[in-house]
């Protein structure tokens, strides 16, 4: 068939229209906003063009705090959740009794409503009039001092946020890795056994390379997901994240648009573009690393 | 090293209440002699692969003993038995190069057996040369042909000089031509290393052509063992007779009356020590001699001339294995216009079996040597 046939274009038209209207146009628009100083939605006017928005955002202490929070969250939760998921998946694949029960238990957070999860974390960490939360009860039991995890020191809040994030993203990873492990041909393990391969060596030299494509898929999507974190922080610390010092980049973008101090689409756009650049860079690095280490 | 199986049984418990347990291998006793190439032969599902896995230790015996030499290895795990195993699909690690695949078993060695890097490399090179993959060392398995993968798999199994080399259907993934080549190759490698080698096959040609000893199995039960030619010439029962030989043996409903063997009304042999019995008569394709007034009459269907010899295809109402294919020398002339063809039978190519049990009835046969 002729590649330049108008028919082909006609068939593509519906999806092109939708993609253009809802994906390409907004993207370009955000890019344009980010260079227009003081853009106003209502009047549709701006003072001029330039890099001022970027300069403002990069000097805004709230943004820098959000950037720091996001990076800490990413660096802690992505490797930790992946490794934990791998450990759990390997454990699940090697047991026989109660396998289904444990699989269900580990998958539960994935199907649980976010609000219900939030409630559970409240019980665990939030101080009430009667107690300081379940975790603090435990700390007290071992003779420690109560820690205010919700409005206390920064490390405590960050701990809760990371804990929550890992807990929420892990079920999906466990699921993917369990099926990846199950799809490795048993003959490889038998061959390794006959050759006298130890358990650890079998895992690192055979199992891990065999499931490496899935691990890297999880790492890449994990990075992207963690960079876009927002709702988790809101669920734990409420909507005024700047006051709590627990804002994330996406949270900052939202606040700039609709928050109490909002109404600055230009700043929001600039922050969004910065986030985009960061995610793009990290993903490219990931892909480059995976090309070297992922087999097939 | 010789391998001995003593009353080995492998039972797989049934999955449902209504089906009986499956005995994949049943009371198997045999000694596999040292330094020989031995074929485990049988139709699919006869338990030959299970037997191999019981020797490798990947499966645990339900009952009985496995001995390597004088050492009882029944309770030894697969990783401690020191066998080399080549899988049907080769199971080469796809992410490792040929060299890394061959080195893999050596890197597992611990303690006294541990080798230096250069020793390992030298061993790998040597074994690669033996199986002729030394020019492919830096390729990945996906970049190799089936035959090359097969060689690498054999190299990997051989590199640590196993006590026993086990091959599970080694040729089934190769095309016909490569199969012929590779089986010679296996024979050569086995001769050069002198390692006791067992291979599983359902192809009797494969088994007959290269092995020192064949072991015929059916439904988990050992049927017969011996030199390939011996087993072919002297089958213990109907199953073995039917399983070995191409074209296969023809079988007929026959009867012994007053010391005379009949197929239908044709008198096949006289003067037998056996008196009265319903029997199955098996006649090898090469057991027919064309003779004008021969005792055995069949209706002629057609003749295939193969150059070296002639195949006469005929029918007999007492035959229960379809058409009769008889192979005769090309110096014979067959008149294809005739309706009937008559044969004399070579006594040593005619076997008589009990019709009920399929057991060989030697007393109903004529044997020139006694």
XYZ file of C-alpha atoms in Angstrom:
666
model
C 0.000 0.000 0.000
C 1.111 3.527 -0.744
C 2.475 5.071 2.414
C 1.324 8.557 1.438
C -2.221 7.457 0.732
C -4.758 9.958 2.109
C -6.822 6.997 3.282
C -4.201 6.114 5.884
C -4.283 9.639 7.216
C -8.072 9.494 7.371
C -7.934 6.336 9.505
C -5.441 7.971 11.829
C -7.414 11.202 12.104
C -9.620 10.382 15.122
C -6.757 9.370 17.359
C -4.566 12.179 16.056
C -7.285 14.695 16.891
C -7.735 13.400 20.420
C -4.038 13.089 21.084
C -3.476 16.558 19.692
C -6.239 18.186 21.707
C -5.640 16.435 25.014
C -1.947 15.608 24.981
C 0.138 17.639 22.565
C -1.654 20.975 22.903
C -1.570 21.056 26.746
C 2.080 20.017 26.738
C 3.033 22.758 24.348
C 0.839 25.195 26.263
C 2.567 24.414 29.560
C 5.889 24.895 27.865
C 4.773 28.270 26.555
C 3.303 29.382 29.936
C 6.577 28.549 31.625
C 8.298 31.283 29.626
C 5.565 33.938 29.999
C 6.009 36.157 33.013
C 2.957 36.687 35.218
C 0.488 35.050 32.896
C -3.117 35.615 33.958
C -5.829 33.117 33.084
C -8.660 35.613 33.344
C -7.225 38.302 31.116
C -5.051 35.988 29.057
C -2.203 38.472 29.247
C 1.363 38.409 30.450
C 4.098 40.932 31.119
C 6.637 39.442 28.790
C 8.706 36.388 28.027
C 11.894 35.079 29.548
C 13.428 32.747 32.091
C 12.079 34.699 35.071
C 9.605 31.963 36.082
C 12.377 29.368 36.286
C 14.548 31.745 38.247
C 11.706 32.436 40.702
C 10.833 28.759 41.160
C 14.444 27.719 41.625
C 14.910 30.384 44.287
C 11.633 29.631 46.062
C 12.471 27.899 49.385
C 9.181 25.972 49.213
C 10.168 24.525 45.836
C 13.639 23.640 47.066
C 12.058 21.903 50.056
C 9.695 20.029 47.705
C 12.626 19.073 45.479
C 14.581 17.751 48.456
C 11.568 15.813 49.773
C 10.895 14.275 46.390
C 14.495 13.213 45.897
C 14.734 11.660 49.355
C 11.460 9.837 48.719
C 12.687 8.516 45.357
C 16.117 7.459 46.558
C 14.746 5.626 49.579
C 11.523 4.077 48.338
C 12.443 2.849 44.840
C 15.394 0.596 45.727
C 13.946 -0.444 49.064
C 10.523 -1.391 47.720
C 12.054 -3.281 44.794
C 14.464 -5.252 46.968
C 11.775 -5.995 49.554
C 9.389 -7.073 46.796
C 12.074 -9.353 45.374
C 12.707 -10.933 48.768
C 9.003 -11.473 49.316
C 8.474 -12.817 45.786
C 11.359 -15.280 46.160
C 9.973 -16.334 49.528
C 6.499 -16.776 48.068
C 7.792 -18.893 45.199
C 9.721 -21.197 47.468
C 6.941 -22.060 49.900
C 4.190 -24.520 49.173
C 1.848 -24.443 52.144
C -0.320 -21.362 52.549
C 1.165 -19.877 49.383
C -2.173 -18.572 48.172
C -2.990 -17.064 51.554
C 0.286 -15.140 51.673
C -0.085 -14.065 48.075
C -3.479 -12.606 48.907
C -2.159 -10.913 52.032
C 0.652 -9.257 50.125
C -1.676 -8.165 47.384
C -4.291 -6.654 49.710
C -2.840 -3.113 49.857
C -3.169 -2.910 46.087
C -6.929 -3.350 46.152
C -7.499 -1.399 49.354
C -9.023 2.048 49.175
C -6.525 4.876 49.761
C -8.713 6.348 52.506
C -8.822 3.031 54.320
C -5.050 2.809 54.055
C -4.816 6.350 55.403
C -6.984 5.321 58.348
C -4.695 2.418 59.132
C -1.705 4.740 59.136
C -3.555 7.154 61.388
C -4.014 4.373 63.906
C -0.376 3.429 63.559
C 1.211 6.858 63.751
C -1.233 9.649 64.664
C -1.360 10.837 68.277
C -4.866 11.194 69.692
C -6.200 12.403 73.002
C -5.916 8.877 74.358
C -2.696 7.539 72.873
C 0.274 8.483 70.714
C -0.509 5.827 68.105
C 0.304 2.137 67.918
C 3.940 2.582 66.865
C 4.607 4.917 69.776
C 3.005 2.404 72.133
C 5.555 -0.097 70.891
C 8.400 2.390 71.277
C 7.215 3.124 74.817
C 7.081 -0.607 75.527
C 10.799 -0.853 74.761
C 11.487 2.154 76.919
C 11.705 4.806 74.189
C 10.273 8.300 74.044
C 7.160 9.015 71.989
C 7.809 10.551 68.602
C 5.281 12.763 66.852
C 5.239 11.228 63.401
C 2.663 13.567 61.889
C 3.730 17.019 63.049
C 7.015 16.298 64.752
C 10.588 16.276 63.487
C 11.390 16.129 59.782
C 13.011 12.668 59.849
C 9.955 11.170 61.558
C 7.599 12.616 58.981
C 9.848 11.495 56.146
C 10.006 8.037 57.694
C 6.224 7.784 57.727
C 5.962 9.044 54.144
C 8.550 6.540 52.892
C 7.002 3.736 54.888
C 3.591 4.545 53.454
C 4.889 4.802 49.884
C 6.766 1.509 50.061
C 3.748 -0.198 51.548
C 1.481 1.095 48.783
C 3.725 0.332 45.797
C 4.990 -3.053 46.927
C 2.011 -5.328 46.129
C 2.217 -4.612 42.424
C 5.938 -5.299 42.408
C 5.492 -8.524 44.338
C 2.857 -9.618 41.838
C 5.030 -8.854 38.811
C 8.113 -10.497 40.299
C 6.236 -13.597 41.434
C 5.000 -14.196 37.921
C 8.450 -13.411 36.507
C 9.985 -15.997 38.828
C 7.356 -18.550 37.886
C 8.116 -18.084 34.198
C 11.766 -19.120 34.497
C 12.161 -22.560 32.959
C 12.724 -25.183 35.677
C 15.352 -26.901 33.521
C 17.799 -24.083 34.261
C 17.495 -24.793 37.967
C 17.803 -28.526 37.407
C 20.872 -28.001 35.241
C 22.383 -25.823 37.948
C 21.583 -28.395 40.636
C 23.190 -31.235 38.726
C 26.253 -29.042 38.258
C 26.446 -28.606 42.023
C 25.501 -24.923 42.146
C 24.851 -23.446 45.571
C 21.579 -21.683 46.359
C 23.042 -18.179 46.502
C 24.992 -18.607 43.289
C 21.925 -20.021 41.528
C 19.972 -16.955 42.603
C 22.542 -14.360 41.594
C 23.865 -16.020 38.448
C 20.677 -17.547 37.042
C 17.464 -16.297 38.632
C 18.412 -12.638 38.787
C 19.637 -12.328 35.176
C 16.580 -14.231 33.987
C 14.143 -11.825 35.637
C 16.288 -8.717 35.105
C 14.011 -7.272 32.402
C 11.115 -7.256 34.877
C 13.237 -5.743 37.643
C 14.285 -2.898 35.398
C 10.739 -2.336 34.281
C 9.780 -1.996 37.942
C 12.699 0.323 38.702
C 11.907 2.641 35.793
C 8.177 2.823 36.513
C 9.024 3.090 40.206
C 11.219 6.135 39.627
C 8.583 7.823 37.504
C 5.853 7.039 40.022
C 7.891 8.256 42.991
C 8.793 11.519 41.274
C 5.089 12.140 40.782
C 4.257 11.463 44.444
C 1.659 13.805 45.912
C -1.523 12.104 47.101
C 0.370 9.998 49.641
C 1.715 13.105 51.324
C -1.750 14.661 51.356
C -3.252 11.518 52.871
C -0.748 11.696 55.730
C -0.150 15.386 56.364
C -3.246 17.162 55.014
C -3.484 19.667 52.196
C -1.192 22.347 53.576
C 1.992 20.521 52.757
C 4.196 23.618 52.662
C 3.385 24.337 56.296
C 4.202 20.729 57.211
C 7.422 20.980 55.208
C 6.462 17.779 53.415
C 5.558 19.121 49.983
C 6.554 17.324 46.783
C 7.178 18.759 43.327
C 3.738 17.769 42.073
C 2.291 19.170 45.300
C 4.110 22.448 44.637
C 2.698 22.579 41.099
C -0.789 22.024 42.457
C -0.385 24.645 45.175
C 0.839 27.182 42.640
C -2.291 26.594 40.572
C -5.097 26.094 43.057
C -3.647 26.220 46.562
C -4.284 28.878 49.209
C -1.434 30.931 47.798
C -2.243 29.820 44.257
C -3.121 31.497 41.000
C 0.329 31.451 39.424
C 0.077 29.259 36.319
C 3.442 30.500 35.053
C 5.325 29.340 38.149
C 3.377 26.083 38.135
C 4.290 25.496 34.489
C 7.958 26.195 35.117
C 7.979 23.745 38.058
C 6.194 21.134 35.935
C 8.753 21.518 33.153
C 11.595 21.146 35.665
C 9.988 17.938 36.975
C 9.604 16.723 33.402
C 13.275 17.374 32.717
C 14.299 15.510 35.874
C 12.123 12.471 35.112
C 13.342 12.402 31.516
C 16.987 12.511 32.586
C 16.582 9.807 35.220
C 14.685 7.550 32.821
C 17.354 7.981 30.155
C 20.055 7.093 32.675
C 17.987 4.064 33.707
C 17.646 2.895 30.143
C 21.325 3.349 29.486
C 22.219 1.341 32.586
C 19.683 -1.351 31.748
C 21.102 -1.784 28.257
C 24.361 -2.824 29.851
C 22.955 -5.087 32.525
C 19.658 -6.484 31.322
C 19.847 -9.667 29.332
C 18.046 -10.312 26.096
C 32.095 -45.900 36.902
C 29.362 -48.489 36.769
C 25.881 -47.576 37.894
C 23.608 -50.055 39.591
C 19.894 -49.789 40.147
C 18.499 -52.207 42.711
C 14.739 -52.750 42.776
C 14.216 -49.085 41.996
C 10.611 -47.943 42.028
C 9.273 -44.457 41.425
C 5.677 -43.849 42.339
C 3.834 -40.646 41.537
C 0.819 -40.350 43.808
C -2.466 -39.884 42.002
C -4.025 -36.453 41.999
C -7.590 -37.559 42.462
C -9.153 -40.226 44.598
C -10.473 -42.275 41.713
C -7.277 -42.786 39.761
C -4.576 -45.189 40.872
C -1.016 -44.128 41.699
C 1.316 -44.061 38.722
C 4.381 -46.266 38.780
C 6.732 -44.522 36.352
C 9.475 -47.014 37.143
C 8.622 -50.346 38.688
C 11.096 -52.658 40.426
C 13.947 -51.860 38.077
C 17.139 -53.820 38.697
C 20.121 -53.487 36.397
C 23.820 -52.792 36.373
C 25.056 -50.343 33.766
C 28.631 -51.406 32.975
C 31.562 -49.015 33.277
C 32.728 -47.009 30.283
C 29.937 -48.031 27.948
C 27.419 -46.118 25.884
C 24.015 -47.353 26.956
C 20.664 -46.536 25.380
C 17.452 -46.475 27.384
C 14.876 -47.273 24.773
C 11.110 -47.344 24.875
C 7.948 -45.666 23.654
C 7.032 -42.318 25.151
C 5.759 -42.588 28.695
C 7.636 -45.802 29.426
C 9.630 -44.280 32.288
C 12.993 -43.962 30.600
C 13.424 -40.262 31.352
C 12.270 -40.886 34.910
C 14.950 -43.560 35.231
C 17.520 -41.052 34.030
C 16.339 -38.470 36.544
C 16.477 -41.036 39.326
C 20.123 -41.637 38.459
C 20.839 -37.903 38.292
C 19.167 -37.389 41.655
C 16.702 -34.786 40.390
C 14.012 -37.269 41.398
C 14.068 -39.277 44.592
C 13.393 -42.998 44.411
C 10.276 -44.235 46.177
C 11.928 -47.546 46.851
C 15.178 -49.307 46.016
C 18.805 -48.263 45.787
C 21.026 -46.373 43.366
C 24.748 -47.182 43.456
C 27.676 -45.491 41.717
C 30.411 -48.086 41.855
C 30.155 -49.371 45.416
C 28.893 -46.101 46.816
C 25.236 -45.882 47.744
C 24.008 -42.533 46.419
C 20.305 -43.139 46.965
C 20.014 -40.350 49.527
C 22.584 -38.045 47.948
C 21.202 -34.824 46.462
C 21.653 -34.159 42.755
C 24.274 -31.472 43.391
C 26.479 -33.941 45.280
C 26.305 -36.884 42.888
C 28.742 -35.587 40.329
C 26.799 -36.505 37.230
C 26.655 -34.602 33.968
C 23.212 -34.129 32.510
C 22.253 -32.883 29.063
C 18.662 -31.746 28.840
C 16.365 -32.308 25.933
C 16.114 -28.549 25.361
C 19.799 -28.153 26.358
C 18.985 -25.605 29.112
C 21.971 -23.434 28.226
C 21.943 -20.247 30.265
C 20.839 -17.687 27.678
C 22.564 -14.732 29.333
C 25.994 -16.374 29.421
C 28.399 -16.935 26.549
C 29.442 -20.413 25.476
C 32.637 -20.034 27.506
C 30.754 -18.905 30.613
C 28.290 -21.747 30.195
C 31.088 -24.306 30.043
C 32.934 -22.688 32.965
C 29.813 -22.601 35.137
C 30.103 -26.116 36.646
C 33.833 -25.609 37.314
C 33.187 -22.398 39.217
C 30.948 -24.373 41.565
C 33.754 -26.595 42.753
C 34.766 -26.008 46.352
C 37.485 -27.001 48.745
C 40.120 -29.378 47.419
C 38.634 -29.481 43.942
C 38.752 -25.699 43.541
C 40.714 -24.624 40.481
C 42.577 -21.509 39.501
C 41.211 -19.325 36.728
C 43.811 -20.483 34.226
C 43.160 -24.141 35.061
C 39.455 -23.644 34.510
C 40.010 -21.851 31.229
C 42.314 -24.580 30.043
C 39.795 -27.275 30.906
C 37.015 -25.388 29.168
C 39.171 -24.918 26.075
C 40.047 -28.600 25.999
C 36.498 -29.800 26.307
C 35.342 -27.239 23.731
C 37.913 -28.615 21.328
C 36.692 -32.133 22.004
C 33.116 -31.257 21.038
C 34.319 -28.843 18.364
C 32.845 -25.596 19.610
C 36.203 -23.949 20.349
C 35.609 -21.323 17.669
C 32.257 -20.302 19.174
C 33.381 -19.551 22.729
C 32.267 -15.919 22.845
C 28.835 -16.349 21.339
C 25.552 -16.433 23.202
C 23.411 -19.589 22.929
C 20.837 -17.702 20.864
C 23.496 -17.170 18.209
C 24.102 -20.897 17.786
C 22.371 -23.532 15.664
C 20.602 -26.454 17.307
C 23.498 -28.802 16.704
C 25.995 -26.336 18.147
C 23.823 -25.776 21.223
C 23.737 -29.518 21.677
C 27.538 -29.714 21.620
C 27.848 -26.872 24.099
C 25.386 -28.635 26.397
C 27.485 -31.799 26.198
C 30.640 -29.776 26.853
C 29.046 -28.199 29.919
C 28.034 -31.615 31.222
C 31.475 -33.096 30.544
C 33.772 -30.333 31.723
C 33.928 -31.427 35.354
C 34.581 -35.030 34.235
C 31.428 -36.505 35.718
C 31.200 -40.077 36.937
C 28.275 -40.632 34.627
C 27.030 -38.664 31.656
C 23.270 -38.651 31.166
C 21.610 -37.467 27.972
C 17.855 -36.964 27.843
C 16.610 -37.415 24.268
C 19.778 -35.788 22.964
C 18.828 -35.831 19.310
C 15.112 -35.111 19.360
C 15.492 -31.386 18.650
C 17.688 -31.844 15.599
C 16.723 -32.362 11.993
C 17.181 -35.781 10.387
C 20.529 -35.099 8.795
C 22.067 -33.494 11.842
C 20.754 -36.354 13.936
C 22.836 -38.865 12.002
C 25.894 -36.671 12.326
C 25.405 -35.905 16.002
C 24.892 -39.494 17.044
C 28.259 -40.411 15.553
C 29.636 -37.428 17.403
C 28.211 -38.645 20.708
C 29.734 -42.045 20.079
C 33.134 -40.468 19.363
C 33.043 -38.189 22.410
C 32.041 -41.106 24.627
C 34.868 -43.257 23.261
C 37.411 -40.492 23.761
C 36.400 -39.684 27.325
C 35.527 -43.229 28.383
C 32.780 -41.924 30.673
C 29.848 -44.232 31.321
C 27.103 -42.643 29.247
C 23.386 -43.258 29.360
C 21.063 -41.765 26.835
C 17.320 -41.842 26.522
C 15.672 -42.265 23.170
C 12.495 -43.510 21.605
C 14.223 -43.966 18.271
C 15.445 -47.522 17.919
C 17.740 -46.641 15.009
C 19.558 -44.212 17.243
C 19.850 -46.788 19.996
C 20.901 -49.663 17.771
C 23.443 -47.734 15.768
C 25.716 -46.247 18.419
C 25.219 -47.982 21.740
C 27.134 -50.809 23.373
C 24.067 -51.903 25.240
C 20.385 -51.222 24.942
C 17.808 -51.299 27.686
C 14.249 -51.685 26.481
C 11.501 -50.455 28.792
C 7.730 -50.471 28.696
C 5.294 -49.023 31.245
C 8.073 -48.552 33.766
C 9.157 -52.160 33.575
C 12.480 -53.380 32.237
C 11.839 -55.638 29.249
C 15.223 -56.702 28.003
C 18.855 -55.658 27.968
C 21.848 -56.666 25.947
C 23.919 -55.908 22.894
C 21.753 -54.205 20.275
C 22.101 -57.046 17.785
C 21.473 -59.648 20.466
C 18.251 -58.019 21.546
C 17.158 -57.653 17.947
C 17.919 -61.282 17.130
C 16.602 -62.698 20.318
C 13.633 -60.733 21.676
C 12.271 -61.912 25.000
C 8.727 -60.944 24.243
C 6.381 -59.650 21.601
C 6.795 -56.021 22.667
C 10.553 -56.038 22.219
C 10.221 -57.822 18.881
C 7.732 -55.249 17.651
C 9.617 -52.271 19.016
C 12.941 -53.060 17.355
C 13.439 -53.160 13.629
C 12.430 -51.103 10.610
C 10.322 -52.028 8.841
C 8.713 -53.567 11.906
C 8.168 -57.248 12.403
C 4.926 -58.720 11.011
C 2.816 -60.653 13.467
C 0.307 -63.382 12.756
C -2.248 -65.342 14.694
C -0.966 -68.869 14.694
C -1.544 -72.167 16.388
C 0.508 -75.143 17.415
C -1.219 -78.488 16.880
C 0.538 -81.839 17.364
C 3.975 -80.296 17.262
C 3.251 -78.378 14.068
C 3.086 -74.585 13.799
C 0.280 -73.296 11.595
C -0.542 -69.821 10.355
C -4.084 -70.307 9.088
C -3.852 -73.583 7.203
C -0.258 -73.083 6.112
C 2.218 -75.332 7.838
C 5.127 -73.189 8.935
C 7.274 -75.615 10.908
C 6.979 -79.197 12.004
C 8.510 -81.351 14.719
C 8.163 -78.960 17.656
C 8.364 -80.044 21.274
C 5.314 -77.951 22.039
C 1.970 -79.657 21.567
C -1.147 -77.457 21.684
C -1.135 -73.687 22.007
C -2.583 -70.518 20.569
C 0.360 -68.329 19.618
C 1.423 -65.110 17.924
C 4.043 -65.602 15.253
C 6.464 -62.785 14.444
C 8.452 -62.821 11.226
C 11.206 -60.290 10.556
C 11.053 -58.644 7.097
C 14.333 -60.295 6.158
C 13.045 -63.724 7.202
C 11.260 -64.451 3.945
C 12.711 -66.477 1.074
C 10.878 -66.301 -2.234
C 9.989 -69.836 -3.342
C 7.571 -71.041 -6.003
C 5.918 -73.655 -3.809
C 6.848 -72.251 -0.429
C 4.763 -73.090 2.594
C 3.608 -69.580 3.380
C 1.100 -68.054 0.943
C 0.202 -64.382 0.807
C -1.773 -62.283 -1.641
C 0.586 -60.035 -3.537
C -0.129 -56.302 -3.395
C 2.870 -54.571 -4.936
C 6.629 -54.545 -5.131
C 9.014 -51.727 -4.228
C 12.423 -51.929 -5.831
C 15.021 -50.122 -3.717
C 18.097 -50.966 -5.778
C 19.962 -52.973 -3.163
C 16.916 -55.056 -2.351
C 13.261 -55.550 -3.113
C 10.373 -55.043 -0.737
C 7.430 -57.300 -1.414
C 4.219 -55.981 0.052
C 1.543 -58.586 0.552
C -1.402 -59.451 2.743
C -2.437 -62.434 4.768
C -5.763 -62.857 6.523
C -4.052 -64.000 9.719
C -1.723 -61.048 9.872
C -2.593 -58.600 12.642
C -0.049 -55.901 11.847
C -1.457 -54.628 8.558
C 0.538 -55.168 5.404
C 3.433 -57.593 5.350
C 6.682 -56.103 4.180
C 9.278 -58.661 3.230
C 12.731 -57.676 2.096
C 14.464 -59.970 -0.394
C 17.629 -59.644 -2.421
C 17.407 -57.794 -5.736
C 18.553 -60.908 -7.589
C 15.063 -62.338 -7.065
C 12.406 -61.846 -9.706
C 8.848 -61.230 -8.596
C 6.070 -61.679 -11.118
C 3.810 -58.773 -10.238
C 0.991 -60.038 -12.449
C 0.435 -63.011 -10.162
C -2.168 -62.894 -7.445
C -0.211 -64.941 -4.926
C 3.281 -64.977 -3.632
C 4.790 -67.907 -1.724
C 7.634 -67.812 0.784
C 9.784 -70.153 2.722
C 10.694 -68.809 6.131
C 14.134 -68.608 7.710
C 13.727 -70.333 11.083
C 16.036 -67.921 12.928
C 13.907 -64.963 11.843
C 10.644 -66.445 13.071
C 9.677 -65.915 16.701
C 6.744 -67.515 18.455
C 5.042 -65.818 21.379
C 2.324 -66.882 23.768
C -0.813 -65.176 22.531
C -1.995 -64.323 26.034
C 1.152 -63.134 27.773
C 3.306 -62.174 24.780
C 6.177 -64.213 26.264
C 8.547 -65.903 23.886
C 7.803 -69.641 23.399
C 11.130 -71.130 22.467
C 9.735 -74.662 22.496
C 7.489 -73.686 19.572
C 10.417 -72.572 17.415
C 12.911 -74.311 15.210
C 16.464 -73.370 16.049
C 19.359 -74.525 13.923
C 21.815 -74.271 16.784
C 19.760 -76.297 19.165
